[in-house]
Amino acid sequence: MQMHLFTNQKLILFLLTLLLACSTPQQVIYSPTGEIRKAKNVILMIGDGMGLSQISAGIYTNKRPMNIERFRIIGLQKTHSKDNLITDSSASATAMARGVKADNATFGSTLEQKAPKSILEIAEESEYATGITVTSSITHATPAAFVTYQPYRTMHENIATDYLLLNIDYLVGGGKKYFDRRNNDERNLISEMQTKGYQVKTYLDGDMSDLAIDRSRRFAYFTADGEPITHNAGRDYFIYACEFGAQFLKNLRKEGFVFVIEGSQIDWGGHSNIGPMVIDETLEFDQAVGRMLDFAERDGETLVIVTADHETGGFSIVQEDTKGDLIIGFNTKTHTATAVPVFAYGPGAEIFAGFYDNTEIHDKILRAMQLR
Ligand SMILES: [Zn+2]
């Protein structure tokens, strides 16, 4: 009897241990020393002007769940700039790129003082591959914040020259005219890029997906002379360029890569108060999010962060019409101060949960990469 009881106790203990083992999450979020798993690659995706209501409208409009719904770790970031409660894109992108607050319309640099290095510059110095893919010109405020030390966002030609000071390995976006048809000087920056070893192609050479691209050399593709057209009007390079870019950067350098992606025109739909444009641009951005999540799932060493620089339009879903289409209300033709969501997946993702300032995106990325 004694023996029997002991066996039962042992069995209960065994079952308890098994139960505990099964209910313990496979991935320990924080080790006792607060260490996180190192992110070899980082993909930072910014939906310009993409607040929670824009995402909600995408979810209600889409026939299937959005890719953004695949994230399990979600945070919120405060977006105010140095001089204004309502940020613009250059100030908020500077916060994420360089970890400092900047005045609106600036990148944190003045004629006297340079802003701290951006995550792309730090990555480049640490031998990582680097890339930018956007649906605006590459000299536009958000991508520029990762590259330029010019004092103002309106200085497109000066911003273009700053691209020559870095060696970003993969560049896709508009703005060709700021490189090869300049008003302020006679420089042809496309020729200068080629001299530096870049393979440079443009929309005049055909669709990017039809080009023969040497995967061992830096690559730039100009998708428009100025700003690219809307997705609805036929812009179709973005999803391919994101997917190709992640693989291109992974192959290029063994250390890893940092890839900055922007869905730039969600914001422009907001400024124009055109609800269907906001939703269409958000859904296209979300398809790119899906491709990057698929890449990260396969790769296992890639941290994907999806966020916005600010909300645009005071966008709200106010009603549904008889056909089930959303009726959208706008409060403003400019940006708002509402906090914006942050979604994270992959090694280091857990540190993006919580409510924090936009400058912390910069700090958290470097921490996840163990570069600080
Ligand atoms: Zn804007």
XYZ file of C-alpha atoms and ligand atoms in Angstrom:
373
model
C 0.000 0.000 0.000
C 2.813 2.322 1.039
C 4.669 1.439 -2.111
C 1.517 1.997 -4.177
C 0.981 5.464 -2.650
C 4.579 6.401 -3.361
C 4.134 5.376 -6.976
C 0.991 7.515 -7.187
C 2.819 10.484 -5.684
C 5.599 10.010 -8.172
C 3.083 9.852 -10.989
C 1.375 13.061 -9.810
C 4.743 14.783 -9.542
C 5.659 13.598 -13.018
C 2.330 14.808 -14.414
C 2.718 18.170 -12.668
C 6.206 18.588 -14.104
C 4.918 17.693 -17.566
C 2.048 20.171 -17.210
C 4.422 22.926 -16.117
C 6.780 22.140 -18.978
C 3.937 22.298 -21.485
C 2.578 25.579 -20.157
C 5.979 27.289 -20.126
C 6.359 29.410 -23.280
C 8.962 27.988 -25.635
C 10.606 31.379 -26.063
C 11.808 32.932 -22.809
C 11.110 36.644 -23.203
C 13.771 38.006 -20.846
C 16.688 36.011 -19.526
C 17.597 36.803 -15.879
C 20.308 39.188 -17.118
C 17.842 41.066 -19.330
C 19.510 39.845 -22.500
C 17.535 39.511 -25.695
C 18.223 37.392 -28.746
C 20.365 39.333 -31.219
C 18.730 40.552 -34.435
C 21.123 39.957 -37.332
C 18.898 41.793 -39.796
C 16.432 44.629 -39.209
C 13.607 45.652 -41.513
C 12.029 48.949 -40.388
C 8.772 49.613 -42.222
C 7.153 53.042 -41.877
C 3.621 53.690 -43.066
C 3.689 57.478 -43.399
C 0.561 58.895 -41.755
C -0.704 55.389 -40.890
C -2.552 55.655 -37.587
C -4.696 53.026 -35.943
C -7.856 54.177 -37.758
C -6.156 53.862 -41.153
C -5.175 50.285 -40.241
C -8.695 49.596 -38.933
C -10.181 50.844 -42.211
C -7.841 48.512 -44.088
C -8.946 45.593 -41.919
C -12.662 46.332 -42.458
C -12.194 46.851 -46.212
C -9.916 43.880 -46.907
C -11.612 40.600 -47.748
C -9.024 38.625 -45.767
C -7.178 39.439 -42.513
C -4.411 41.969 -43.026
C -0.806 40.842 -42.599
C -0.395 43.396 -39.836
C -2.775 41.217 -37.795
C -0.046 38.523 -37.731
C 2.011 40.464 -35.157
C 1.762 39.454 -31.503
C 4.020 42.137 -30.003
C 2.545 45.610 -30.222
C 3.567 48.959 -28.743
C 2.659 52.631 -29.041
C 4.920 55.591 -29.731
C 4.525 59.296 -29.005
C 5.298 61.407 -32.044
C 5.685 65.070 -30.982
C 8.668 66.960 -32.415
C 11.120 69.271 -30.632
C 9.220 72.454 -31.382
C 5.678 71.249 -31.963
C 3.059 68.904 -30.558
C 2.182 68.039 -34.170
C 5.233 66.562 -35.868
C 6.101 66.510 -39.552
C 7.772 63.568 -41.282
C 11.321 64.911 -41.212
C 11.258 65.434 -37.429
C 9.598 62.111 -36.616
C 11.806 60.143 -39.015
C 14.853 61.859 -37.491
C 13.706 60.677 -34.051
C 13.525 57.068 -35.282
C 16.690 57.300 -37.413
C 18.957 59.275 -35.065
C 17.366 59.039 -31.620
C 16.952 62.799 -31.151
C 14.042 65.220 -31.319
C 14.220 67.680 -34.231
C 12.242 70.799 -35.115
C 9.583 70.361 -37.777
C 10.873 70.523 -41.372
C 14.418 69.693 -40.198
C 16.580 66.608 -39.664
C 18.127 67.740 -36.389
C 21.169 69.301 -38.056
C 21.868 73.013 -38.222
C 24.580 74.870 -40.120
C 26.622 74.797 -36.897
C 25.860 71.340 -35.551
C 25.373 67.887 -37.041
C 22.713 65.483 -35.763
C 23.940 62.121 -34.361
C 24.535 59.287 -36.833
C 21.520 57.412 -38.149
C 20.940 53.687 -37.728
C 21.788 53.250 -41.423
C 25.128 55.021 -40.990
C 25.928 53.021 -37.840
C 25.022 49.813 -39.680
C 27.180 50.769 -42.673
C 30.162 51.488 -40.394
C 29.657 48.079 -38.776
C 29.889 46.363 -42.205
C 26.167 45.639 -42.469
C 24.409 45.895 -45.831
C 21.930 48.784 -45.970
C 18.877 49.562 -48.069
C 16.036 52.018 -48.621
C 12.832 51.415 -50.587
C 10.049 54.006 -50.708
C 6.990 55.039 -52.695
C 8.095 58.704 -52.688
C 11.314 60.224 -54.008
C 14.338 58.983 -52.054
C 15.046 62.632 -51.178
C 11.653 62.959 -49.445
C 11.577 63.661 -45.697
C 11.333 60.141 -44.248
C 14.091 58.364 -46.212
C 16.200 61.549 -46.146
C 16.246 61.558 -42.334
C 18.346 58.364 -42.435
C 20.867 59.871 -44.859
C 21.167 63.649 -44.801
C 22.708 66.385 -42.668
C 20.996 69.173 -44.591
C 19.162 71.708 -42.444
C 15.777 71.580 -44.234
C 13.614 68.928 -45.875
C 12.860 71.125 -48.886
C 16.499 70.976 -50.060
C 15.988 67.979 -52.366
C 19.093 68.522 -54.513
C 21.335 68.920 -51.458
C 19.795 65.825 -49.907
C 20.572 63.928 -53.135
C 24.256 64.877 -52.832
C 24.315 63.403 -49.322
C 23.483 60.002 -50.823
C 26.930 60.153 -52.463
C 28.571 60.472 -49.038
C 27.157 57.103 -47.932
C 27.275 53.690 -49.571
C 23.698 52.480 -49.226
C 23.695 49.152 -51.006
C 20.132 49.074 -52.290
C 18.067 52.135 -53.210
C 14.609 52.083 -54.790
C 12.339 55.119 -55.115
C 11.627 58.248 -57.150
C 13.491 61.543 -57.473
C 15.736 60.947 -60.514
C 15.655 64.642 -61.483
C 17.361 65.669 -58.239
C 20.299 63.501 -59.272
C 20.719 64.106 -63.006
C 18.850 67.304 -63.926
C 19.817 69.703 -61.220
C 19.119 73.438 -61.012
C 21.749 74.353 -58.411
C 24.803 72.837 -60.115
C 25.928 70.883 -63.170
C 26.674 67.646 -61.306
C 25.236 64.385 -62.613
C 24.921 62.293 -59.472
C 23.830 59.211 -61.407
C 27.153 59.222 -63.287
C 28.921 59.810 -59.968
C 27.106 56.833 -58.436
C 28.180 54.667 -61.381
C 31.769 55.818 -60.919
C 31.471 54.710 -57.278
C 30.491 51.235 -58.478
C 26.703 51.390 -58.344
C 24.599 49.761 -61.024
C 21.953 52.442 -61.609
C 18.722 51.764 -63.487
C 15.602 53.865 -63.907
C 11.956 53.475 -64.895
C 13.111 54.277 -68.452
C 14.962 50.921 -68.505
C 11.706 49.045 -67.818
C 10.100 47.335 -64.857
C 12.496 46.401 -62.094
C 11.321 42.792 -62.187
C 12.494 42.516 -65.822
C 16.009 43.840 -65.172
C 19.127 41.681 -64.955
C 20.600 42.764 -61.627
C 24.141 41.854 -60.556
C 23.629 40.718 -56.971
C 27.236 41.350 -55.988
C 27.185 45.146 -56.553
C 25.317 48.100 -55.072
C 22.064 48.752 -56.883
C 19.869 51.840 -57.331
C 16.607 52.008 -59.254
C 14.835 55.333 -59.821
C 11.125 54.656 -60.142
C 10.116 58.190 -61.217
C 11.556 61.512 -62.307
C 9.953 63.268 -59.315
C 7.369 61.668 -57.032
C 6.002 58.238 -58.069
C 2.312 57.935 -59.013
C -0.268 56.454 -56.633
C -0.809 52.716 -56.342
C -4.309 53.186 -57.748
C -2.876 54.947 -60.833
C -0.584 51.991 -61.548
C 2.510 52.194 -59.301
C 3.517 48.557 -59.042
C 7.173 48.242 -58.053
C 6.914 48.509 -54.275
C 6.069 44.974 -53.138
C 8.555 43.424 -55.585
C 11.278 45.902 -54.551
C 10.774 45.070 -50.862
C 10.884 41.317 -51.447
C 13.845 41.473 -53.849
C 15.613 43.943 -51.557
C 15.531 41.775 -48.437
C 17.035 38.837 -50.338
C 19.561 41.091 -52.142
C 20.787 42.574 -48.833
C 20.931 39.171 -47.121
C 23.116 37.780 -49.929
C 25.363 40.836 -50.077
C 26.970 40.803 -46.626
C 27.448 38.080 -44.012
C 27.217 40.515 -41.052
C 23.531 41.246 -41.678
C 21.505 44.176 -42.978
C 19.295 47.139 -42.108
C 16.508 47.829 -44.595
C 14.304 50.941 -44.271
C 10.996 50.798 -46.129
C 8.353 53.502 -46.378
C 4.792 53.420 -47.682
C 4.968 57.152 -48.329
C 1.625 57.926 -49.895
C -0.772 56.821 -47.134
C 0.053 60.305 -45.799
C -0.713 62.007 -49.113
C -4.193 60.447 -49.192
C -4.677 61.854 -45.684
C -3.547 65.364 -46.685
C -5.986 65.238 -49.610
C -8.737 63.831 -47.360
C -9.333 60.998 -49.859
C -10.433 57.965 -47.818
C -10.177 55.350 -50.617
C -6.596 56.449 -51.397
C -5.580 56.108 -47.731
C -7.085 52.612 -47.597
C -5.613 51.508 -50.963
C -2.118 52.725 -50.038
C -2.414 51.098 -46.581
C -3.419 47.760 -48.109
C -0.520 47.858 -50.588
C 1.858 48.635 -47.706
C 0.350 45.707 -45.824
C 1.152 43.348 -48.709
C 4.787 44.421 -48.410
C 4.521 43.789 -44.655
C 3.349 40.245 -45.439
C 6.317 39.576 -47.739
C 8.760 40.864 -45.128
C 7.133 38.739 -42.393
C 7.368 35.692 -44.678
C 11.062 36.494 -45.222
C 11.650 36.893 -41.475
C 9.846 33.632 -40.673
C 12.038 31.751 -43.150
C 15.216 33.552 -42.107
C 14.813 33.302 -38.326
C 17.351 36.072 -37.599
C 15.395 39.073 -38.864
C 13.574 41.633 -36.737
C 10.649 43.302 -38.536
C 9.254 46.548 -37.112
C 6.178 48.165 -38.628
C 5.146 51.610 -37.453
C 4.172 55.103 -38.591
C 5.838 58.484 -38.251
C 2.548 60.150 -37.241
C -1.152 60.078 -38.057
C -2.497 62.194 -40.934
C -5.938 63.727 -41.381
C -7.593 62.929 -38.058
C -8.919 59.992 -40.074
C -11.931 58.246 -38.531
C -14.453 55.601 -39.532
C -17.777 57.268 -38.837
C -20.322 55.083 -40.606
C -20.980 52.262 -43.032
C -23.140 52.884 -46.095
C -25.906 50.553 -47.358
C -23.406 48.644 -49.526
C -21.137 48.041 -46.544
C -18.495 50.560 -47.661
C -16.868 52.661 -44.955
C -17.701 56.329 -44.632
C -14.544 58.170 -43.582
C -14.378 61.444 -41.687
C -11.351 63.766 -41.579
C -10.619 66.429 -38.979
C -7.742 68.186 -40.677
C -5.666 68.372 -43.873
C -2.478 68.004 -41.872
C -1.045 65.671 -39.214
C -2.358 64.967 -35.710
C -0.636 64.287 -32.379
C -2.225 60.898 -31.663
C 0.156 58.084 -30.695
C 0.840 55.544 -33.425
C 1.197 51.760 -33.165
C 4.447 49.773 -33.366
C 4.350 46.110 -34.432
C 7.397 43.876 -33.977
C 8.352 40.321 -34.928
C 11.565 38.340 -34.584
C 14.634 38.419 -32.327
C 14.446 41.404 -29.952
C 10.785 42.094 -30.811
C 9.713 42.004 -27.151
C 11.466 45.296 -26.332
C 9.076 47.099 -28.698
C 6.060 46.395 -26.438
C 4.932 49.277 -24.227
C 4.320 53.005 -24.589
C 7.345 55.164 -25.338
C 8.796 58.109 -27.226
C 9.612 57.901 -30.955
C 13.327 58.431 -30.225
C 13.309 55.039 -28.492
C 12.702 53.265 -31.818
C 16.319 54.193 -32.664
C 17.592 53.016 -29.245
C 15.649 49.758 -29.335
C 16.829 48.867 -32.861
C 20.489 49.339 -31.885
C 19.894 47.364 -28.697
C 18.275 44.511 -30.642
C 21.269 44.499 -33.018
C 23.640 44.659 -30.032
C 25.282 47.704 -31.559
C 25.066 49.681 -28.340
Zn 2.380 64.451 -44.206
